[in-house]
Amino acid sequence: MQPKEPSPALRLTVDSRALVANWNTLNRLSGAAEAGAAVKANAYGLGIGKTVPALWEAGCRDFFVAHWSEAGPVAAHVPAASVSVLHGPLTEQDAIYARHLGVKPVINSLAQARRWIDAGGGQCDVMVDTGINRIGLPLTDLGDSLILQLSIDILHSHLASADEVSHLNALQLERWNDARGQVAHRRASLANSAGITLGSAYHGDLTRPGIAIYGGTPCAALDGKIAQVARLEAAIIQVRELKSGDSVGYNATYVASRQMRVGVVSLGYADGYFRVWSNAGTMIHQGQALPVIGRVSMDMTVIDLSNAPTLAEGDWVEVVYDLPDAAAKTGLSQYELLTGLGRRFAS
Ligand SMILES: *Cc1c(COP(=O)(O)O)cnc(C)c1O
């Protein structure tokens, strides 16, 4: 008989009520427009399976991924949804795959439009660049006969500075409105999470929130409206006693000034718990703070157990990972903090 799978020593739990509440909030803030969901990068690291079906249940009908490798897993969970692949068809094979799977490429160039039409075409989205200068069709190409041949569902553009006060927002809005007048399409979309807060002019028919669904607050207008979704927990794999003068971890960056009990936790930078948390992070147990001491290593982090003297090997602690706060403390973006989480977490 096969032995049972070893139990994981890391857990990432998705609070699906918070997830759905956040999406409902963003859908409401989108006014007359519908909210979709950006679920690229495995739903910002939280897991397609733990997010996409719940969002569908809540009423979300439009899902956005970046890579072709992400389209199949999303479509498998929500076969009746509209799934758009933001990077567009880079090869003929991508176009054939999209048609087979029933997902839409987002056309970002005349070459992609040509590729899509040559593969047989069908409904697609178009991304027009209005000033971010990342991917997207230049506005001047919108009138090209190739674009006029497309059957466009969503005409997208993407804001460069939605999370701050910038003259670019109004400029991109104006160019996006121009684009809407130039080419036939069913729906128009411009706003990401932060863009939703810029007002109804930015909403179009459909918004594309991502980070705020998952508990991030990219701008002050969303403060207090978004709930934490991801909860991280890690197991203690060893407990030890330090004497005054003992040091902890690589390069001895922490030196005990007294006798103390410490725990070694099975979490490290390979799990996305980066070295910035060295001597800076906190874990908690029953409301008690357990500070990180010494350097975070690849698979281990040491915490001070002074506030939780009963904790022992095999017990679990929660990792403090409030996104806005963690971003302020580490200098990492809330996006990096979520998408950087590794693959060793179980649900
Ligand atoms: C990732 C992405 C979004 C979502 O952005 P958030 O800032 O996470 O809300 C929306 N639109 C496009 C084109 C994206 O690439």
Short mmCIF file of C-alpha atoms and ligand atoms in Angstrom, two decimals:
data_model
loop_
_atom_site.label_atom_id
_atom_site.label_comp_id
_atom_site.label_asym_id
_atom_site.label_seq_id
_atom_site.Cartn_x
_atom_site.Cartn_y
_atom_site.Cartn_z
CA MET A 1 0.00 0.00 0.00
CA GLN A 2 1.16 3.54 -0.77
CA PRO A 3 1.86 5.53 2.41
CA LYS A 4 -0.21 8.67 2.92
CA GLU A 5 1.20 11.88 1.43
CA PRO A 6 3.25 13.78 4.02
CA SER A 7 1.30 16.72 5.39
CA PRO A 8 2.43 20.16 4.23
CA ALA A 9 4.22 22.53 6.59
CA LEU A 10 2.86 25.70 4.98
CA ARG A 11 -0.72 26.79 4.41
CA LEU A 12 -2.18 29.59 2.30
CA THR A 13 -5.85 29.92 3.10
CA VAL A 14 -8.14 32.01 0.93
CA ASP A 15 -11.00 33.66 2.79
CA SER A 16 -13.58 33.24 0.06
CA ARG A 17 -16.14 35.42 1.83
CA ALA A 18 -13.64 38.28 1.87
CA LEU A 19 -12.77 37.56 -1.76
CA VAL A 20 -16.41 37.73 -2.83
CA ALA A 21 -17.10 40.78 -0.65
CA ASN A 22 -14.17 42.59 -2.31
CA TRP A 23 -15.39 41.71 -5.80
CA ASN A 24 -18.93 42.84 -4.89
CA THR A 25 -17.53 46.13 -3.61
CA LEU A 26 -15.57 46.67 -6.83
CA ASN A 27 -18.60 45.71 -8.91
CA ARG A 28 -20.70 48.24 -7.00
CA LEU A 29 -18.00 50.92 -7.34
CA SER A 30 -18.00 50.21 -11.09
CA GLY A 31 -21.49 51.76 -11.25
CA ALA A 32 -23.34 50.90 -14.45
CA ALA A 33 -20.35 48.88 -15.70
CA GLU A 34 -19.84 45.23 -14.86
CA ALA A 35 -16.71 44.16 -13.01
CA GLY A 36 -14.64 41.32 -14.43
CA ALA A 37 -11.57 39.85 -12.75
CA ALA A 38 -7.87 39.73 -13.61
CA VAL A 39 -6.87 36.19 -12.61
CA LYS A 40 -3.44 36.07 -14.25
CA ALA A 41 -0.46 34.58 -12.41
CA ASN A 42 -2.63 31.95 -10.74
CA ALA A 43 -5.02 34.61 -9.43
CA TYR A 44 -2.12 36.71 -8.11
CA GLY A 45 -0.71 33.65 -6.37
CA LEU A 46 -3.86 32.69 -4.46
CA GLY A 47 -4.84 29.82 -6.77
CA ILE A 48 -7.27 29.60 -9.70
CA GLY A 49 -9.25 26.85 -7.99
CA LYS A 50 -9.73 28.84 -4.81
CA THR A 51 -10.82 32.04 -6.52
CA VAL A 52 -12.30 31.63 -10.02
CA PRO A 53 -15.32 29.42 -9.11
CA ALA A 54 -16.18 31.71 -6.16
CA LEU A 55 -16.00 34.79 -8.39
CA TRP A 56 -18.23 33.10 -10.98
CA GLU A 57 -20.74 32.26 -8.23
CA ALA A 58 -20.69 35.92 -7.18
CA GLY A 59 -21.66 36.94 -10.73
CA CYS A 60 -18.32 37.63 -12.39
CA ARG A 61 -18.49 36.67 -16.07
CA ASP A 62 -15.27 38.06 -17.58
CA PHE A 63 -11.82 36.73 -16.65
CA PHE A 64 -8.42 37.97 -17.80
CA VAL A 65 -5.17 36.01 -17.93
CA ALA A 66 -1.78 37.00 -19.36
CA HIS A 67 -0.29 33.76 -20.74
CA TRP A 68 -1.81 31.07 -22.93
CA SER A 69 -0.77 28.51 -20.32
CA GLU A 70 -3.22 30.15 -17.92
CA ALA A 71 -6.27 30.05 -20.19
CA GLY A 72 -7.00 26.31 -20.02
CA PRO A 73 -7.09 26.02 -16.23
CA VAL A 74 -9.40 29.06 -15.94
CA ALA A 75 -11.73 27.92 -18.72
CA ALA A 76 -11.92 24.46 -17.12
CA HIS A 77 -13.39 26.00 -13.96
CA VAL A 78 -15.80 28.37 -15.72
CA PRO A 79 -16.57 26.95 -19.19
CA ALA A 80 -19.35 29.47 -19.86
CA ALA A 81 -17.28 32.53 -18.92
CA SER A 82 -15.60 35.02 -21.24
CA VAL A 83 -11.84 34.38 -20.87
CA SER A 84 -9.42 36.83 -22.51
CA VAL A 85 -5.69 36.23 -22.97
CA LEU A 86 -3.99 39.60 -22.63
CA HIS A 87 -0.71 38.76 -24.35
CA GLY A 88 -2.47 37.89 -27.59
CA PRO A 89 -1.57 35.24 -30.16
CA LEU A 90 2.23 35.14 -30.58
CA THR A 91 2.10 32.11 -32.88
CA GLU A 92 -0.35 30.43 -35.22
CA GLN A 93 -0.60 27.68 -32.62
CA ASP A 94 -1.85 30.19 -30.00
CA ALA A 95 -4.61 31.27 -32.39
CA ILE A 96 -5.64 27.69 -33.15
CA TYR A 97 -5.61 26.89 -29.44
CA ALA A 98 -7.85 29.89 -28.65
CA ARG A 99 -10.41 28.81 -31.22
CA HIS A 100 -10.35 25.23 -29.96
CA LEU A 101 -10.72 26.25 -26.31
CA GLY A 102 -13.29 29.01 -26.95
CA VAL A 103 -11.21 31.75 -25.30
CA LYS A 104 -10.50 35.17 -26.78
CA PRO A 105 -7.11 36.53 -27.75
CA VAL A 106 -6.54 40.18 -26.98
CA ILE A 107 -5.12 41.59 -30.23
CA ASN A 108 -2.19 43.91 -29.53
CA SER A 109 -0.72 44.52 -32.99
CA LEU A 110 -1.53 44.31 -36.68
CA ALA A 111 0.61 41.15 -36.86
CA GLN A 112 -1.58 39.55 -34.20
CA ALA A 113 -4.72 40.64 -36.06
CA ARG A 114 -3.34 39.04 -39.25
CA ARG A 115 -2.49 35.83 -37.34
CA TRP A 116 -5.98 35.65 -35.82
CA ILE A 117 -7.75 36.24 -39.13
CA ASP A 118 -5.52 33.68 -40.93
CA ALA A 119 -6.33 31.07 -38.29
CA GLY A 120 -10.05 31.55 -38.95
CA GLY A 121 -10.71 34.43 -36.56
CA GLY A 122 -13.88 34.84 -34.55
CA GLN A 123 -14.67 37.01 -31.59
CA CYS A 124 -11.64 38.66 -30.00
CA ASP A 125 -10.68 41.63 -27.84
CA VAL A 126 -8.41 44.50 -28.86
CA MET A 127 -5.99 46.37 -26.57
CA VAL A 128 -5.24 49.86 -27.76
CA ASP A 129 -2.26 51.69 -26.29
CA THR A 130 -3.23 55.15 -25.06
CA GLY A 131 0.03 56.07 -23.37
CA ILE A 132 1.41 53.25 -21.21
CA ASN A 133 3.71 52.15 -24.05
CA ARG A 134 3.68 48.55 -22.97
CA ILE A 135 1.65 46.21 -25.18
CA GLY A 136 -1.23 47.37 -27.30
CA LEU A 137 -2.11 48.54 -30.76
CA PRO A 138 -0.99 52.10 -31.52
CA LEU A 139 -4.01 54.39 -31.90
CA THR A 140 -2.86 55.20 -35.44
CA ASP A 141 -3.32 51.52 -36.44
CA LEU A 142 -6.96 51.39 -35.32
CA GLY A 143 -8.28 52.32 -38.76
CA ASP A 144 -6.26 49.62 -40.53
CA SER A 145 -8.35 47.29 -42.68
CA LEU A 146 -7.13 44.31 -40.64
CA ILE A 147 -8.68 45.78 -37.49
CA LEU A 148 -11.88 46.60 -39.34
CA GLN A 149 -12.19 42.92 -40.26
CA LEU A 150 -12.13 41.82 -36.60
CA SER A 151 -15.19 40.92 -34.60
CA ILE A 152 -14.37 42.84 -31.43
CA ASP A 153 -15.98 42.00 -28.12
CA ILE A 154 -14.00 44.18 -25.67
CA LEU A 155 -12.04 47.25 -26.76
CA HIS A 156 -9.47 47.68 -23.96
CA SER A 157 -6.96 50.21 -22.92
CA HIS A 158 -4.87 50.23 -19.74
CA LEU A 159 -3.99 53.12 -17.43
CA ALA A 160 -0.36 53.75 -16.51
CA SER A 161 -0.96 55.82 -13.36
CA ALA A 162 -4.44 54.98 -12.09
CA ASP A 163 -3.09 54.72 -8.54
CA GLU A 164 -1.93 58.34 -8.42
CA VAL A 165 -2.98 61.82 -9.38
CA SER A 166 -1.49 62.24 -12.85
CA HIS A 167 -2.25 64.19 -16.00
CA LEU A 168 -1.87 60.84 -17.81
CA ASN A 169 -5.25 59.63 -16.52
CA ALA A 170 -7.29 62.32 -18.29
CA LEU A 171 -5.11 62.06 -21.39
CA GLN A 172 -5.55 58.29 -21.64
CA LEU A 173 -9.29 58.65 -21.01
CA GLU A 174 -9.58 61.09 -23.90
CA ARG A 175 -7.62 58.81 -26.25
CA TRP A 176 -9.63 55.76 -25.19
CA ASN A 177 -12.85 57.68 -25.93
CA ASP A 178 -11.44 58.56 -29.36
CA ALA A 179 -10.67 54.89 -29.97
CA ARG A 180 -14.22 53.93 -28.99
CA GLY A 181 -15.52 56.18 -31.74
CA GLN A 182 -13.22 54.70 -34.37
CA VAL A 183 -13.90 50.99 -34.38
CA ALA A 184 -16.97 48.81 -33.84
CA HIS A 185 -16.96 46.82 -30.59
CA ARG A 186 -19.46 45.34 -28.17
CA ARG A 187 -17.95 46.57 -24.90
CA ALA A 188 -15.26 49.01 -23.79
CA SER A 189 -12.94 48.64 -20.79
CA LEU A 190 -10.24 50.84 -19.26
CA ALA A 191 -10.09 50.58 -15.48
CA ASN A 192 -8.07 48.28 -13.23
CA SER A 193 -8.71 48.31 -9.45
CA ALA A 194 -7.40 51.83 -8.91
CA GLY A 195 -8.97 53.06 -12.16
CA ILE A 196 -12.43 52.17 -10.81
CA THR A 197 -12.03 54.90 -8.17
CA LEU A 198 -11.38 57.60 -10.80
CA GLY A 199 -15.10 57.93 -11.53
CA SER A 200 -17.78 56.84 -13.95
CA ALA A 201 -16.07 58.33 -17.02
CA TYR A 202 -13.41 55.63 -16.61
CA HIS A 203 -15.84 52.71 -16.24
CA GLY A 204 -17.06 52.07 -19.77
CA ASP A 205 -18.98 48.80 -19.96
CA LEU A 206 -16.59 46.59 -18.02
CA THR A 207 -13.86 47.05 -15.41
CA ARG A 208 -10.86 44.76 -14.86
CA PRO A 209 -9.95 44.75 -11.16
CA GLY A 210 -7.22 42.43 -9.93
CA ILE A 211 -5.24 43.30 -6.81
CA ALA A 212 -8.18 44.71 -4.82
CA ILE A 213 -10.16 41.48 -5.25
CA TYR A 214 -7.29 39.73 -3.49
CA GLY A 215 -7.07 42.16 -0.58
CA GLY A 216 -4.72 44.81 -1.96
CA THR A 217 -5.47 48.52 -1.72
CA PRO A 218 -3.56 50.20 -4.55
CA CYS A 219 -4.85 53.69 -3.75
CA ALA A 220 -6.19 55.63 -0.76
CA ALA A 221 -9.73 55.69 -2.20
CA LEU A 222 -9.98 51.96 -1.50
CA ASP A 223 -8.65 52.16 2.08
CA GLY A 224 -11.11 50.64 4.53
CA LYS A 225 -13.22 49.12 1.74
CA ILE A 226 -11.17 46.01 1.02
CA ALA A 227 -10.78 42.98 3.29
CA GLN A 228 -7.73 40.78 3.70
CA VAL A 229 -8.12 37.56 1.71
CA ALA A 230 -4.90 35.55 2.05
CA ARG A 231 -3.84 34.02 5.35
CA LEU A 232 -0.42 32.39 5.66
CA GLU A 233 0.50 29.83 8.29
CA ALA A 234 3.70 27.91 8.89
CA ALA A 235 4.72 25.02 11.14
CA ILE A 236 7.41 25.21 13.81
CA ILE A 237 9.98 22.56 12.95
CA GLN A 238 12.27 23.06 15.95
CA VAL A 239 12.34 24.89 19.26
CA ARG A 240 15.61 25.87 20.94
CA GLU A 241 16.98 27.78 23.90
CA LEU A 242 19.48 30.58 23.34
CA LYS A 243 21.92 31.90 25.93
CA SER A 244 22.83 35.54 26.13
CA GLY A 245 25.43 36.18 23.41
CA ASP A 246 24.25 33.39 21.07
CA SER A 247 23.63 34.51 17.51
CA VAL A 248 20.92 33.40 15.10
CA GLY A 249 21.09 32.47 11.41
CA TYR A 250 23.37 33.40 8.52
CA ASN A 251 25.86 36.16 9.26
CA ALA A 252 24.76 36.30 12.90
CA THR A 253 22.61 39.40 12.37
CA TYR A 254 20.76 38.82 15.65
CA VAL A 255 22.50 38.31 18.98
CA ALA A 256 20.49 37.32 22.06
CA SER A 257 20.87 39.74 24.95
CA ARG A 258 19.26 37.31 27.37
CA GLN A 259 18.27 33.70 27.65
CA MET A 260 15.37 33.10 25.28
CA ARG A 261 13.27 30.42 23.63
CA VAL A 262 13.07 30.57 19.85
CA GLY A 263 11.22 28.63 17.16
CA VAL A 264 12.42 27.67 13.70
CA VAL A 265 9.56 28.03 11.22
CA SER A 266 9.35 26.17 7.87
CA LEU A 267 9.09 29.31 5.75
CA GLY A 268 11.80 31.12 3.82
CA TYR A 269 12.57 33.25 0.83
CA ALA A 270 11.94 30.31 -1.52
CA ASP A 271 8.32 30.67 -0.39
CA GLY A 272 8.26 34.38 -1.14
CA TYR A 273 9.00 35.33 2.45
CA PHE A 274 11.89 37.50 1.31
CA ARG A 275 15.00 38.54 3.18
CA VAL A 276 13.54 42.00 3.78
CA TRP A 277 11.64 40.38 6.66
CA SER A 278 14.93 39.56 8.44
CA ASN A 279 14.77 41.06 11.96
CA ALA A 280 11.59 42.85 10.78
CA GLY A 281 8.70 40.41 10.23
CA THR A 282 6.21 39.18 12.79
CA MET A 283 4.30 35.96 13.26
CA ILE A 284 1.44 35.58 15.69
CA HIS A 285 -0.11 32.95 17.89
CA GLN A 286 -3.33 33.62 19.79
CA GLY A 287 -2.90 37.33 19.35
CA GLN A 288 0.67 37.33 20.68
CA ALA A 289 3.38 38.83 18.48
CA LEU A 290 6.40 36.61 17.74
CA PRO A 291 9.08 38.75 16.07
CA VAL A 292 11.36 37.38 13.37
CA ILE A 293 14.97 37.31 14.57
CA GLY A 294 18.03 36.93 12.39
CA ARG A 295 18.11 36.46 8.68
CA VAL A 296 15.35 34.76 6.70
CA SER A 297 16.97 31.84 4.87
CA MET A 298 15.71 29.78 1.94
CA ASP A 299 13.52 27.38 3.92
CA MET A 300 13.61 28.65 7.48
CA THR A 301 12.87 31.71 9.59
CA VAL A 302 13.54 31.98 13.33
CA ILE A 303 11.06 33.67 15.67
CA ASP A 304 11.22 34.77 19.28
CA LEU A 305 8.81 32.60 21.31
CA SER A 306 8.98 34.73 24.50
CA ASN A 307 5.30 35.69 24.13
CA ALA A 308 4.13 32.10 23.54
CA PRO A 309 6.07 29.87 25.93
CA THR A 310 3.91 26.79 25.31
CA LEU A 311 4.51 26.60 21.56
CA ALA A 312 6.37 23.43 20.56
CA GLU A 313 7.65 21.60 17.50
CA GLY A 314 4.74 20.78 15.19
CA ASP A 315 2.62 23.74 16.29
CA TRP A 316 1.56 26.40 13.77
CA VAL A 317 1.92 30.15 13.72
CA GLU A 318 0.30 32.75 11.49
CA VAL A 319 2.50 35.03 9.40
CA VAL A 320 1.55 38.71 9.64
CA TYR A 321 1.00 39.63 5.98
CA ASP A 322 -1.38 42.57 5.82
CA LEU A 323 -0.69 43.78 2.28
CA PRO A 324 -0.70 47.60 2.62
CA ASP A 325 1.27 47.38 5.84
CA ALA A 326 3.67 44.76 4.47
CA ALA A 327 4.28 46.92 1.39
CA ALA A 328 5.06 49.96 3.54
CA LYS A 329 7.46 47.92 5.69
CA THR A 330 9.31 46.14 2.89
CA GLY A 331 9.28 48.58 0.00
CA LEU A 332 7.82 45.78 -2.14
CA SER A 333 4.54 46.37 -3.96
CA GLN A 334 1.40 44.60 -2.78
CA TYR A 335 1.41 42.86 -6.17
CA GLU A 336 4.89 41.43 -5.59
CA LEU A 337 4.01 40.40 -2.06
CA LEU A 338 1.16 38.22 -3.34
CA THR A 339 2.51 36.91 -6.63
CA GLY A 340 5.90 36.16 -5.08
CA LEU A 341 4.49 33.53 -2.74
CA GLY A 342 5.97 30.15 -3.63
CA ARG A 343 4.58 26.76 -4.48
CA ARG A 344 5.05 25.00 -1.16
CA PHE A 345 1.83 26.26 0.39
CA ALA A 346 -1.10 23.88 0.76
CA SER A 347 -4.66 25.09 1.10
C1 LIG B 1 -3.25 43.03 -14.34
C2 LIG B 1 -4.15 43.85 -15.16
C3 LIG B 1 -5.30 44.39 -14.60
C4 LIG B 1 -5.61 44.35 -13.12
O1 LIG B 1 -4.87 45.37 -12.46
P1 LIG B 1 -4.94 45.62 -10.89
O2 LIG B 1 -4.07 46.80 -10.69
O3 LIG B 1 -4.39 44.38 -10.26
O4 LIG B 1 -6.34 45.86 -10.53
C5 LIG B 1 -6.19 45.04 -15.44
N1 LIG B 1 -5.93 45.16 -16.77
C6 LIG B 1 -4.81 44.67 -17.33
C7 LIG B 1 -4.58 44.85 -18.79
C8 LIG B 1 -3.88 44.02 -16.55
O5 LIG B 1 -2.75 43.55 -17.12
#
